[in-house]
């Protein structure tokens, strides 16, 4: 067996161990730390770096700790990607490996030469970390104190490390989606009923210990079936999403909002009396009417709401709070229909 084959086989086996750690639940950042050590061991004076892309700002940021000089890492933190921005910025922008065997003479580094000279960096090889949907997560790079080019085998190992890193990223993203889907409503992205009740029970227990009040609001969109019948379910879904966004925009970090099902929604307001809940309802009612103008409905959609309150020395169970608020909602709905008549 040739020395090249021995080299690749050794690194394939080491990378295979990292794949096993991914399967066993290793954190994504720990995976990249393992991969950095593997690619650094290919030669003396090598330093690996993993950057992730902020897609909205189109900037690169350090994803895990590395051994690059602090002067350099601080200076490039948040650098914007571009066709001729170093190796990492260019690799992410172009979606392909970018090699600079001599940083001082490579055109991509003309604005960073003084910085890299002070940092003692002679070469940089960077490959993009590409996900299966074609998007770029970031870059995986090797820096060297010497001016040198990677061998084909070294470049293959670096590319393999980037690919394994992408597997860890995608596994993490998939698990996050599964967790979100299990606890949130698919359409509105609010909490689902089960998760709301779980968190609201915990909220009630904590509020009772601290002798604080809580208001529970039960919302129902009036005559929502007519919206679906008149405009179609696509528009009906837009109304539900819009109402959800209005509810969420008015909540505080400590509050809970959920889609209970259909056109029914629950809101838990921590440390809030019925009077405070009425203020919240007033804001929601006004904002919902304003936001609906974007949907071009011939008639605005209204809602009915009931409120129940858990107060110190008179706490009710969550089930009783929901039942009481539900009854209040139906009274509100009946009153609104009578007013229309």
mmCIF file of C-alpha atoms in Angstrom:
data_model
loop_
_atom_site.group_PDB
_atom_site.id
_atom_site.type_symbol
_atom_site.label_atom_id
_atom_site.label_comp_id
_atom_site.label_asym_id
_atom_site.label_seq_id
_atom_site.Cartn_x
_atom_site.Cartn_y
_atom_site.Cartn_z
ATOM 1 C CA UNK A 1 0.000 0.000 0.000
ATOM 2 C CA UNK A 2 1.386 3.418 -0.969
ATOM 3 C CA UNK A 3 2.124 6.113 1.605
ATOM 4 C CA UNK A 4 -0.712 8.221 0.172
ATOM 5 C CA UNK A 5 -3.180 5.403 0.723
ATOM 6 C CA UNK A 6 -1.911 4.886 4.277
ATOM 7 C CA UNK A 7 -2.281 8.621 4.962
ATOM 8 C CA UNK A 8 -5.870 8.741 3.704
ATOM 9 C CA UNK A 9 -6.867 5.513 5.429
ATOM 10 C CA UNK A 10 -5.580 6.820 8.749
ATOM 11 C CA UNK A 11 -7.563 10.044 8.451
ATOM 12 C CA UNK A 12 -10.665 8.261 7.164
ATOM 13 C CA UNK A 13 -10.606 6.113 10.301
ATOM 14 C CA UNK A 14 -10.156 9.117 12.562
ATOM 15 C CA UNK A 15 -13.009 10.918 10.855
ATOM 16 C CA UNK A 16 -15.150 7.812 11.124
ATOM 17 C CA UNK A 17 -14.817 8.034 14.913
ATOM 18 C CA UNK A 18 -16.187 11.571 14.718
ATOM 19 C CA UNK A 19 -19.154 10.307 12.725
ATOM 20 C CA UNK A 20 -19.763 7.773 15.471
ATOM 21 C CA UNK A 21 -19.729 10.533 18.078
ATOM 22 C CA UNK A 22 -22.345 12.418 16.023
ATOM 23 C CA UNK A 23 -24.562 9.339 16.003
ATOM 24 C CA UNK A 24 -24.159 9.075 19.782
ATOM 25 C CA UNK A 25 -25.350 12.653 20.283
ATOM 26 C CA UNK A 26 -22.181 14.773 20.414
ATOM 27 C CA UNK A 27 -22.810 18.518 20.375
ATOM 28 C CA UNK A 28 -22.096 20.203 17.040
ATOM 29 C CA UNK A 29 -19.397 22.463 18.454
ATOM 30 C CA UNK A 30 -17.650 19.493 20.086
ATOM 31 C CA UNK A 31 -17.681 17.760 16.702
ATOM 32 C CA UNK A 32 -15.930 20.697 15.074
ATOM 33 C CA UNK A 33 -13.346 20.824 17.871
ATOM 34 C CA UNK A 34 -12.557 17.170 17.178
ATOM 35 C CA UNK A 35 -12.310 17.860 13.449
ATOM 36 C CA UNK A 36 -10.031 20.855 14.005
ATOM 37 C CA UNK A 37 -7.565 18.669 15.891
ATOM 38 C CA UNK A 38 -7.642 16.065 13.121
ATOM 39 C CA UNK A 39 -6.863 18.480 10.286
ATOM 40 C CA UNK A 40 -4.248 20.308 12.354
ATOM 41 C CA UNK A 41 -2.350 17.037 12.826
ATOM 42 C CA UNK A 42 -1.653 16.790 9.077
ATOM 43 C CA UNK A 43 1.407 19.025 9.463
ATOM 44 C CA UNK A 44 3.434 21.154 11.853
ATOM 45 C CA UNK A 45 2.398 24.728 12.486
ATOM 46 C CA UNK A 46 -1.146 24.167 11.247
ATOM 47 C CA UNK A 47 -4.085 25.987 12.851
ATOM 48 C CA UNK A 48 -7.685 25.142 11.986
ATOM 49 C CA UNK A 49 -10.561 27.593 12.045
ATOM 50 C CA UNK A 50 -14.322 27.147 11.704
ATOM 51 C CA UNK A 51 -16.479 30.170 10.920
ATOM 52 C CA UNK A 52 -20.255 30.320 10.552
ATOM 53 C CA UNK A 53 -22.197 32.584 8.217
ATOM 54 C CA UNK A 54 -24.731 35.099 9.497
ATOM 55 C CA UNK A 55 -27.000 34.877 6.451
ATOM 56 C CA UNK A 56 -28.883 38.115 7.074
ATOM 57 C CA UNK A 57 -25.753 40.244 7.551
ATOM 58 C CA UNK A 58 -23.583 38.118 5.196
ATOM 59 C CA UNK A 59 -20.794 38.150 7.763
ATOM 60 C CA UNK A 60 -18.542 35.422 9.196
ATOM 61 C CA UNK A 61 -18.133 34.689 12.889
ATOM 62 C CA UNK A 62 -16.050 32.283 14.954
ATOM 63 C CA UNK A 63 -17.983 29.073 15.679
ATOM 64 C CA UNK A 64 -15.544 27.292 17.997
ATOM 65 C CA UNK A 65 -12.354 28.274 19.777
ATOM 66 C CA UNK A 66 -9.106 28.011 17.826
ATOM 67 C CA UNK A 67 -5.416 28.738 18.311
ATOM 68 C CA UNK A 68 -5.136 31.649 15.893
ATOM 69 C CA UNK A 69 -3.574 34.800 17.381
ATOM 70 C CA UNK A 70 -6.124 36.924 19.224
ATOM 71 C CA UNK A 71 -5.040 39.971 17.226
ATOM 72 C CA UNK A 72 -6.132 38.206 14.048
ATOM 73 C CA UNK A 73 -9.366 36.587 15.287
ATOM 74 C CA UNK A 74 -10.583 39.867 16.786
ATOM 75 C CA UNK A 75 -9.879 41.741 13.562
ATOM 76 C CA UNK A 76 -11.695 39.320 11.237
ATOM 77 C CA UNK A 77 -14.693 38.726 13.508
ATOM 78 C CA UNK A 78 -17.776 39.788 11.554
ATOM 79 C CA UNK A 79 -15.963 40.222 8.248
ATOM 80 C CA UNK A 80 -18.339 40.438 5.299
ATOM 81 C CA UNK A 81 -18.063 37.704 2.691
ATOM 82 C CA UNK A 82 -17.107 38.525 -0.886
ATOM 83 C CA UNK A 83 -15.455 37.093 -3.972
ATOM 84 C CA UNK A 84 -12.050 38.518 -3.040
ATOM 85 C CA UNK A 85 -12.264 38.591 0.773
ATOM 86 C CA UNK A 86 -9.464 36.391 2.095
ATOM 87 C CA UNK A 87 -9.964 32.647 1.685
ATOM 88 C CA UNK A 88 -12.908 32.026 4.024
ATOM 89 C CA UNK A 89 -14.954 34.999 2.858
ATOM 90 C CA UNK A 90 -14.288 34.005 -0.723
ATOM 91 C CA UNK A 91 -14.940 30.262 -0.210
ATOM 92 C CA UNK A 92 -18.324 30.943 1.381
ATOM 93 C CA UNK A 93 -19.233 33.523 -1.266
ATOM 94 C CA UNK A 94 -18.210 31.305 -4.196
ATOM 95 C CA UNK A 95 -19.186 27.971 -2.648
ATOM 96 C CA UNK A 96 -15.855 26.313 -3.496
ATOM 97 C CA UNK A 97 -12.362 25.853 -1.995
ATOM 98 C CA UNK A 98 -10.035 28.844 -2.091
ATOM 99 C CA UNK A 99 -6.298 28.296 -1.623
ATOM 100 C CA UNK A 100 -3.690 30.929 -0.807
ATOM 101 C CA UNK A 101 -0.246 29.283 -0.642
ATOM 102 C CA UNK A 102 1.293 32.705 -0.017
ATOM 103 C CA UNK A 103 -0.976 35.141 1.793
ATOM 104 C CA UNK A 104 1.370 38.063 1.196
ATOM 105 C CA UNK A 105 1.138 37.757 -2.577
ATOM 106 C CA UNK A 106 -2.430 36.482 -2.978
ATOM 107 C CA UNK A 107 -4.799 39.212 -4.260
ATOM 108 C CA UNK A 108 -7.594 38.228 -1.862
ATOM 109 C CA UNK A 109 -5.426 39.229 1.096
ATOM 110 C CA UNK A 110 -4.282 42.663 -0.009
ATOM 111 C CA UNK A 111 -6.313 44.413 2.715
ATOM 112 C CA UNK A 112 -5.166 41.977 5.420
ATOM 113 C CA UNK A 113 -1.442 41.644 4.666
ATOM 114 C CA UNK A 114 -0.210 43.785 7.544
ATOM 115 C CA UNK A 115 -2.508 41.920 9.921
ATOM 116 C CA UNK A 116 -1.455 38.453 8.748
ATOM 117 C CA UNK A 117 2.216 39.469 8.775
ATOM 118 C CA UNK A 118 1.936 40.565 12.424
ATOM 119 C CA UNK A 119 0.107 37.326 13.174
ATOM 120 C CA UNK A 120 2.776 35.188 11.506
ATOM 121 C CA UNK A 121 0.406 33.560 9.007
ATOM 122 C CA UNK A 122 1.881 32.454 5.686
ATOM 123 C CA UNK A 123 -0.830 30.390 3.995
ATOM 124 C CA UNK A 124 -4.549 29.652 4.208
ATOM 125 C CA UNK A 125 -6.692 26.935 2.642
ATOM 126 C CA UNK A 126 -10.432 27.222 3.082
ATOM 127 C CA UNK A 127 -13.389 25.077 2.029
ATOM 128 C CA UNK A 128 -17.093 25.909 2.421
ATOM 129 C CA UNK A 129 -19.279 23.897 4.795
ATOM 130 C CA UNK A 130 -22.165 23.124 2.467
ATOM 131 C CA UNK A 131 -25.532 21.726 3.596
ATOM 132 C CA UNK A 132 -27.656 19.293 1.593
ATOM 133 C CA UNK A 133 -30.064 22.011 0.467
ATOM 134 C CA UNK A 134 -27.214 23.882 -1.199
ATOM 135 C CA UNK A 135 -26.914 26.584 1.459
ATOM 136 C CA UNK A 136 -23.554 27.388 3.062
ATOM 137 C CA UNK A 137 -23.190 27.102 6.830
ATOM 138 C CA UNK A 138 -19.710 28.594 6.972
ATOM 139 C CA UNK A 139 -16.069 27.755 6.286
ATOM 140 C CA UNK A 140 -13.462 25.274 7.478
ATOM 141 C CA UNK A 141 -9.912 26.531 7.054
ATOM 142 C CA UNK A 142 -6.323 25.574 7.763
ATOM 143 C CA UNK A 143 -3.747 28.289 8.369
ATOM 144 C CA UNK A 144 -0.015 27.663 8.238
ATOM 145 C CA UNK A 145 2.896 29.716 9.501
ATOM 146 C CA UNK A 146 4.771 28.695 6.361
ATOM 147 C CA UNK A 147 4.011 29.459 2.732
ATOM 148 C CA UNK A 148 2.737 26.170 1.358
ATOM 149 C CA UNK A 149 0.109 24.521 -0.812
ATOM 150 C CA UNK A 150 -1.999 21.558 0.304
ATOM 151 C CA UNK A 151 -1.460 18.196 -1.308
ATOM 152 C CA UNK A 152 -4.457 16.597 -2.966
ATOM 153 C CA UNK A 153 -4.729 14.250 0.014
ATOM 154 C CA UNK A 154 -4.644 17.095 2.531
ATOM 155 C CA UNK A 155 -7.308 18.984 0.617
ATOM 156 C CA UNK A 156 -9.442 15.843 0.524
ATOM 157 C CA UNK A 157 -9.154 15.423 4.309
ATOM 158 C CA UNK A 158 -10.070 19.082 4.852
ATOM 159 C CA UNK A 159 -13.077 18.712 2.542
ATOM 160 C CA UNK A 160 -14.084 15.520 4.332
ATOM 161 C CA UNK A 161 -13.883 17.279 7.696
ATOM 162 C CA UNK A 162 -16.099 20.081 6.368
ATOM 163 C CA UNK A 163 -18.610 17.516 5.098
ATOM 164 C CA UNK A 164 -18.691 15.672 8.424
ATOM 165 C CA UNK A 165 -19.186 19.015 10.138
ATOM 166 C CA UNK A 166 -22.137 19.691 7.834
ATOM 167 C CA UNK A 167 -23.661 16.343 8.886
ATOM 168 C CA UNK A 168 -23.467 17.442 12.532
ATOM 169 C CA UNK A 169 -25.041 20.806 11.682
ATOM 170 C CA UNK A 170 -27.904 19.228 9.750
ATOM 171 C CA UNK A 171 -28.554 16.682 12.503
ATOM 172 C CA UNK A 172 -28.765 19.522 15.015
ATOM 173 C CA UNK A 173 -31.101 21.536 12.781
ATOM 174 C CA UNK A 174 -33.312 18.498 12.176
ATOM 175 C CA UNK A 175 -33.550 17.747 15.896
ATOM 176 C CA UNK A 176 -34.451 21.386 16.579
ATOM 177 C CA UNK A 177 -37.210 21.199 13.971
ATOM 178 C CA UNK A 178 -38.571 18.003 15.502
ATOM 179 C CA UNK A 179 -38.570 19.558 18.964
ATOM 180 C CA UNK A 180 -40.263 22.691 17.655
ATOM 181 C CA UNK A 181 -42.890 20.647 15.787
ATOM 182 C CA UNK A 182 -43.639 18.668 18.937
ATOM 183 C CA UNK A 183 -44.268 21.786 21.026
ATOM 184 C CA UNK A 184 -45.643 24.335 18.540
ATOM 185 C CA UNK A 185 -48.556 24.748 16.171
ATOM 186 C CA UNK A 186 -47.443 24.120 12.591
ATOM 187 C CA UNK A 187 -49.402 26.990 11.018
ATOM 188 C CA UNK A 188 -48.990 29.826 13.511
ATOM 189 C CA UNK A 189 -45.754 28.751 15.261
ATOM 190 C CA UNK A 190 -47.365 29.511 18.603
ATOM 191 C CA UNK A 191 -47.188 26.980 21.426
ATOM 192 C CA UNK A 192 -49.516 24.039 20.907
ATOM 193 C CA UNK A 193 -52.140 23.129 23.494
ATOM 194 C CA UNK A 194 -50.094 20.411 25.198
ATOM 195 C CA UNK A 195 -46.981 22.553 25.613
ATOM 196 C CA UNK A 196 -49.015 25.549 26.769
ATOM 197 C CA UNK A 197 -50.713 23.526 29.490
ATOM 198 C CA UNK A 198 -47.376 22.086 30.616
ATOM 199 C CA UNK A 199 -45.735 25.512 30.882
ATOM 200 C CA UNK A 200 -48.832 27.225 32.294
ATOM 201 C CA UNK A 201 -49.024 24.663 35.116
ATOM 202 C CA UNK A 202 -45.409 25.431 35.998
ATOM 203 C CA UNK A 203 -46.157 29.154 35.754
ATOM 204 C CA UNK A 204 -49.091 28.832 38.161
ATOM 205 C CA UNK A 205 -46.995 26.958 40.708
ATOM 206 C CA UNK A 206 -44.277 29.591 40.600
ATOM 207 C CA UNK A 207 -46.748 32.464 40.850
ATOM 208 C CA UNK A 208 -48.464 30.823 43.817
ATOM 209 C CA UNK A 209 -45.124 30.497 45.626
ATOM 210 C CA UNK A 210 -44.463 34.192 45.022
ATOM 211 C CA UNK A 211 -48.081 35.208 45.740
ATOM 212 C CA UNK A 212 -48.542 36.832 42.342
ATOM 213 C CA UNK A 213 -51.628 36.930 40.154
ATOM 214 C CA UNK A 214 -52.136 35.584 36.654
ATOM 215 C CA UNK A 215 -54.780 36.214 34.016
ATOM 216 C CA UNK A 216 -55.825 33.601 31.496
ATOM 217 C CA UNK A 217 -57.452 34.789 28.262
ATOM 218 C CA UNK A 218 -59.551 32.629 25.957
ATOM 219 C CA UNK A 219 -59.863 34.106 22.427
ATOM 220 C CA UNK A 220 -62.171 32.915 19.664
ATOM 221 C CA UNK A 221 -62.512 34.454 16.192
ATOM 222 C CA UNK A 222 -66.148 35.241 15.451
ATOM 223 C CA UNK A 223 -67.867 33.541 12.510
ATOM 224 C CA UNK A 224 -64.561 32.189 11.267
ATOM 225 C CA UNK A 225 -66.262 29.483 9.219
ATOM 226 C CA UNK A 226 -67.783 32.236 7.086
ATOM 227 C CA UNK A 227 -64.294 33.582 6.374
ATOM 228 C CA UNK A 228 -63.234 30.191 5.031
ATOM 229 C CA UNK A 229 -66.470 29.820 3.057
ATOM 230 C CA UNK A 230 -66.285 33.288 1.507
ATOM 231 C CA UNK A 231 -62.571 33.669 0.843
ATOM 232 C CA UNK A 232 -61.201 30.130 0.941
ATOM 233 C CA UNK A 233 -58.995 28.351 3.454
ATOM 234 C CA UNK A 234 -55.807 30.034 2.226
ATOM 235 C CA UNK A 235 -57.156 33.424 3.284
ATOM 236 C CA UNK A 236 -58.528 31.854 6.463
ATOM 237 C CA UNK A 237 -55.024 30.616 7.289
ATOM 238 C CA UNK A 238 -53.660 34.114 6.691
ATOM 239 C CA UNK A 239 -56.180 35.512 9.183
ATOM 240 C CA UNK A 240 -55.126 32.926 11.778
ATOM 241 C CA UNK A 241 -51.441 33.678 11.248
ATOM 242 C CA UNK A 242 -52.080 37.422 11.392
ATOM 243 C CA UNK A 243 -54.023 37.130 14.642
ATOM 244 C CA UNK A 244 -51.276 34.931 16.084
ATOM 245 C CA UNK A 245 -48.669 37.536 15.199
ATOM 246 C CA UNK A 246 -50.699 40.263 16.887
ATOM 247 C CA UNK A 247 -51.082 38.176 20.050
ATOM 248 C CA UNK A 248 -47.358 37.379 20.098
ATOM 249 C CA UNK A 249 -46.309 40.971 19.417
ATOM 250 C CA UNK A 250 -48.077 42.127 22.573
ATOM 251 C CA UNK A 251 -46.750 39.410 24.892
ATOM 252 C CA UNK A 252 -43.890 39.815 27.322
ATOM 253 C CA UNK A 253 -41.105 37.268 27.633
ATOM 254 C CA UNK A 254 -42.750 35.749 30.703
ATOM 255 C CA UNK A 255 -46.198 35.391 29.045
ATOM 256 C CA UNK A 256 -47.509 32.340 27.186
ATOM 257 C CA UNK A 257 -49.512 32.309 23.945
ATOM 258 C CA UNK A 258 -50.926 29.246 22.212
ATOM 259 C CA UNK A 259 -53.262 28.155 19.475
ATOM 260 C CA UNK A 260 -55.632 25.830 21.296
ATOM 261 C CA UNK A 261 -57.074 24.529 18.061
ATOM 262 C CA UNK A 262 -59.080 25.825 15.106
ATOM 263 C CA UNK A 263 -59.769 29.522 15.734
ATOM 264 C CA UNK A 264 -59.293 29.347 19.517
ATOM 265 C CA UNK A 265 -56.279 30.816 21.329
ATOM 266 C CA UNK A 266 -55.114 30.931 24.942
ATOM 267 C CA UNK A 267 -52.913 33.577 26.557
ATOM 268 C CA UNK A 268 -51.382 33.445 30.023
ATOM 269 C CA UNK A 269 -50.299 36.817 31.426
ATOM 270 C CA UNK A 270 -47.985 36.526 34.420
ATOM 271 C CA UNK A 271 -48.389 38.902 37.357
ATOM 272 C CA UNK A 272 -51.351 40.502 35.610
ATOM 273 C CA UNK A 273 -54.793 41.282 37.027
ATOM 274 C CA UNK A 274 -58.046 41.309 35.063
ATOM 275 C CA UNK A 275 -57.658 45.062 34.671
ATOM 276 C CA UNK A 276 -54.201 44.566 33.177
ATOM 277 C CA UNK A 277 -55.595 41.869 30.883
ATOM 278 C CA UNK A 278 -58.173 44.337 29.571
ATOM 279 C CA UNK A 279 -55.353 46.670 28.553
ATOM 280 C CA UNK A 280 -53.732 43.804 26.650
ATOM 281 C CA UNK A 281 -57.041 42.932 24.969
ATOM 282 C CA UNK A 282 -57.569 46.559 23.934
ATOM 283 C CA UNK A 283 -54.158 46.676 22.258
ATOM 284 C CA UNK A 284 -54.764 43.338 20.507
ATOM 285 C CA UNK A 285 -58.188 44.471 19.263
ATOM 286 C CA UNK A 286 -56.834 47.723 17.833
ATOM 287 C CA UNK A 287 -53.781 46.157 16.216
ATOM 288 C CA UNK A 288 -55.760 43.258 14.751
ATOM 289 C CA UNK A 289 -58.140 45.652 13.025
ATOM 290 C CA UNK A 290 -55.240 47.683 11.654
ATOM 291 C CA UNK A 291 -53.267 44.678 10.415
ATOM 292 C CA UNK A 292 -56.286 43.150 8.678
ATOM 293 C CA UNK A 293 -56.288 45.977 6.147
ATOM 294 C CA UNK A 294 -53.455 44.129 4.394
ATOM 295 C CA UNK A 295 -55.814 41.228 3.623
ATOM 296 C CA UNK A 296 -58.392 43.318 1.715
ATOM 297 C CA UNK A 297 -61.392 41.684 3.403
ATOM 298 C CA UNK A 298 -64.799 43.235 2.715
ATOM 299 C CA UNK A 299 -65.596 43.024 6.443
ATOM 300 C CA UNK A 300 -63.071 42.875 9.302
ATOM 301 C CA UNK A 301 -62.859 39.776 11.492
ATOM 302 C CA UNK A 302 -63.656 40.329 15.163
ATOM 303 C CA UNK A 303 -62.999 38.166 18.200
ATOM 304 C CA UNK A 304 -64.656 37.294 21.480
ATOM 305 C CA UNK A 305 -62.603 36.878 24.621
ATOM 306 C CA UNK A 306 -63.102 35.711 28.171
ATOM 307 C CA UNK A 307 -60.788 36.347 31.119
ATOM 308 C CA UNK A 308 -60.198 34.421 34.335
ATOM 309 C CA UNK A 309 -57.808 35.376 37.097
ATOM 310 C CA UNK A 310 -55.741 33.454 39.606
ATOM 311 C CA UNK A 311 -55.122 35.637 42.636
ATOM 312 C CA UNK A 312 -53.207 35.129 45.889
ATOM 313 C CA UNK A 313 -55.091 32.955 48.394
ATOM 314 C CA UNK A 314 -57.622 31.989 45.681
ATOM 315 C CA UNK A 315 -55.650 30.043 43.104
ATOM 316 C CA UNK A 316 -57.552 27.771 40.754
ATOM 317 C CA UNK A 317 -56.248 24.895 38.710
ATOM 318 C CA UNK A 318 -55.354 25.593 35.107
ATOM 319 C CA UNK A 319 -58.293 23.479 34.002
ATOM 320 C CA UNK A 320 -60.687 25.619 36.042
ATOM 321 C CA UNK A 321 -59.128 28.835 34.761
ATOM 322 C CA UNK A 322 -59.575 27.703 31.165
ATOM 323 C CA UNK A 323 -63.166 26.621 31.829
ATOM 324 C CA UNK A 324 -64.016 29.960 33.453
ATOM 325 C CA UNK A 325 -62.375 31.958 30.647
ATOM 326 C CA UNK A 326 -64.172 29.807 28.073
ATOM 327 C CA UNK A 327 -67.505 30.650 29.704
ATOM 328 C CA UNK A 328 -66.593 34.333 29.656
ATOM 329 C CA UNK A 329 -65.719 34.090 25.983
ATOM 330 C CA UNK A 330 -69.163 32.665 25.124
ATOM 331 C CA UNK A 331 -70.860 35.433 27.116
ATOM 332 C CA UNK A 332 -68.807 37.966 25.154
ATOM 333 C CA UNK A 333 -69.743 36.302 21.867
ATOM 334 C CA UNK A 334 -73.443 36.319 22.760
ATOM 335 C CA UNK A 335 -73.309 39.971 23.773
ATOM 336 C CA UNK A 336 -71.595 40.933 20.534
ATOM 337 C CA UNK A 337 -74.269 39.141 18.482
ATOM 338 C CA UNK A 338 -77.030 40.873 20.435
ATOM 339 C CA UNK A 339 -75.395 44.253 19.798
ATOM 340 C CA UNK A 340 -75.279 43.526 16.070
ATOM 341 C CA UNK A 341 -78.983 42.718 16.095
#
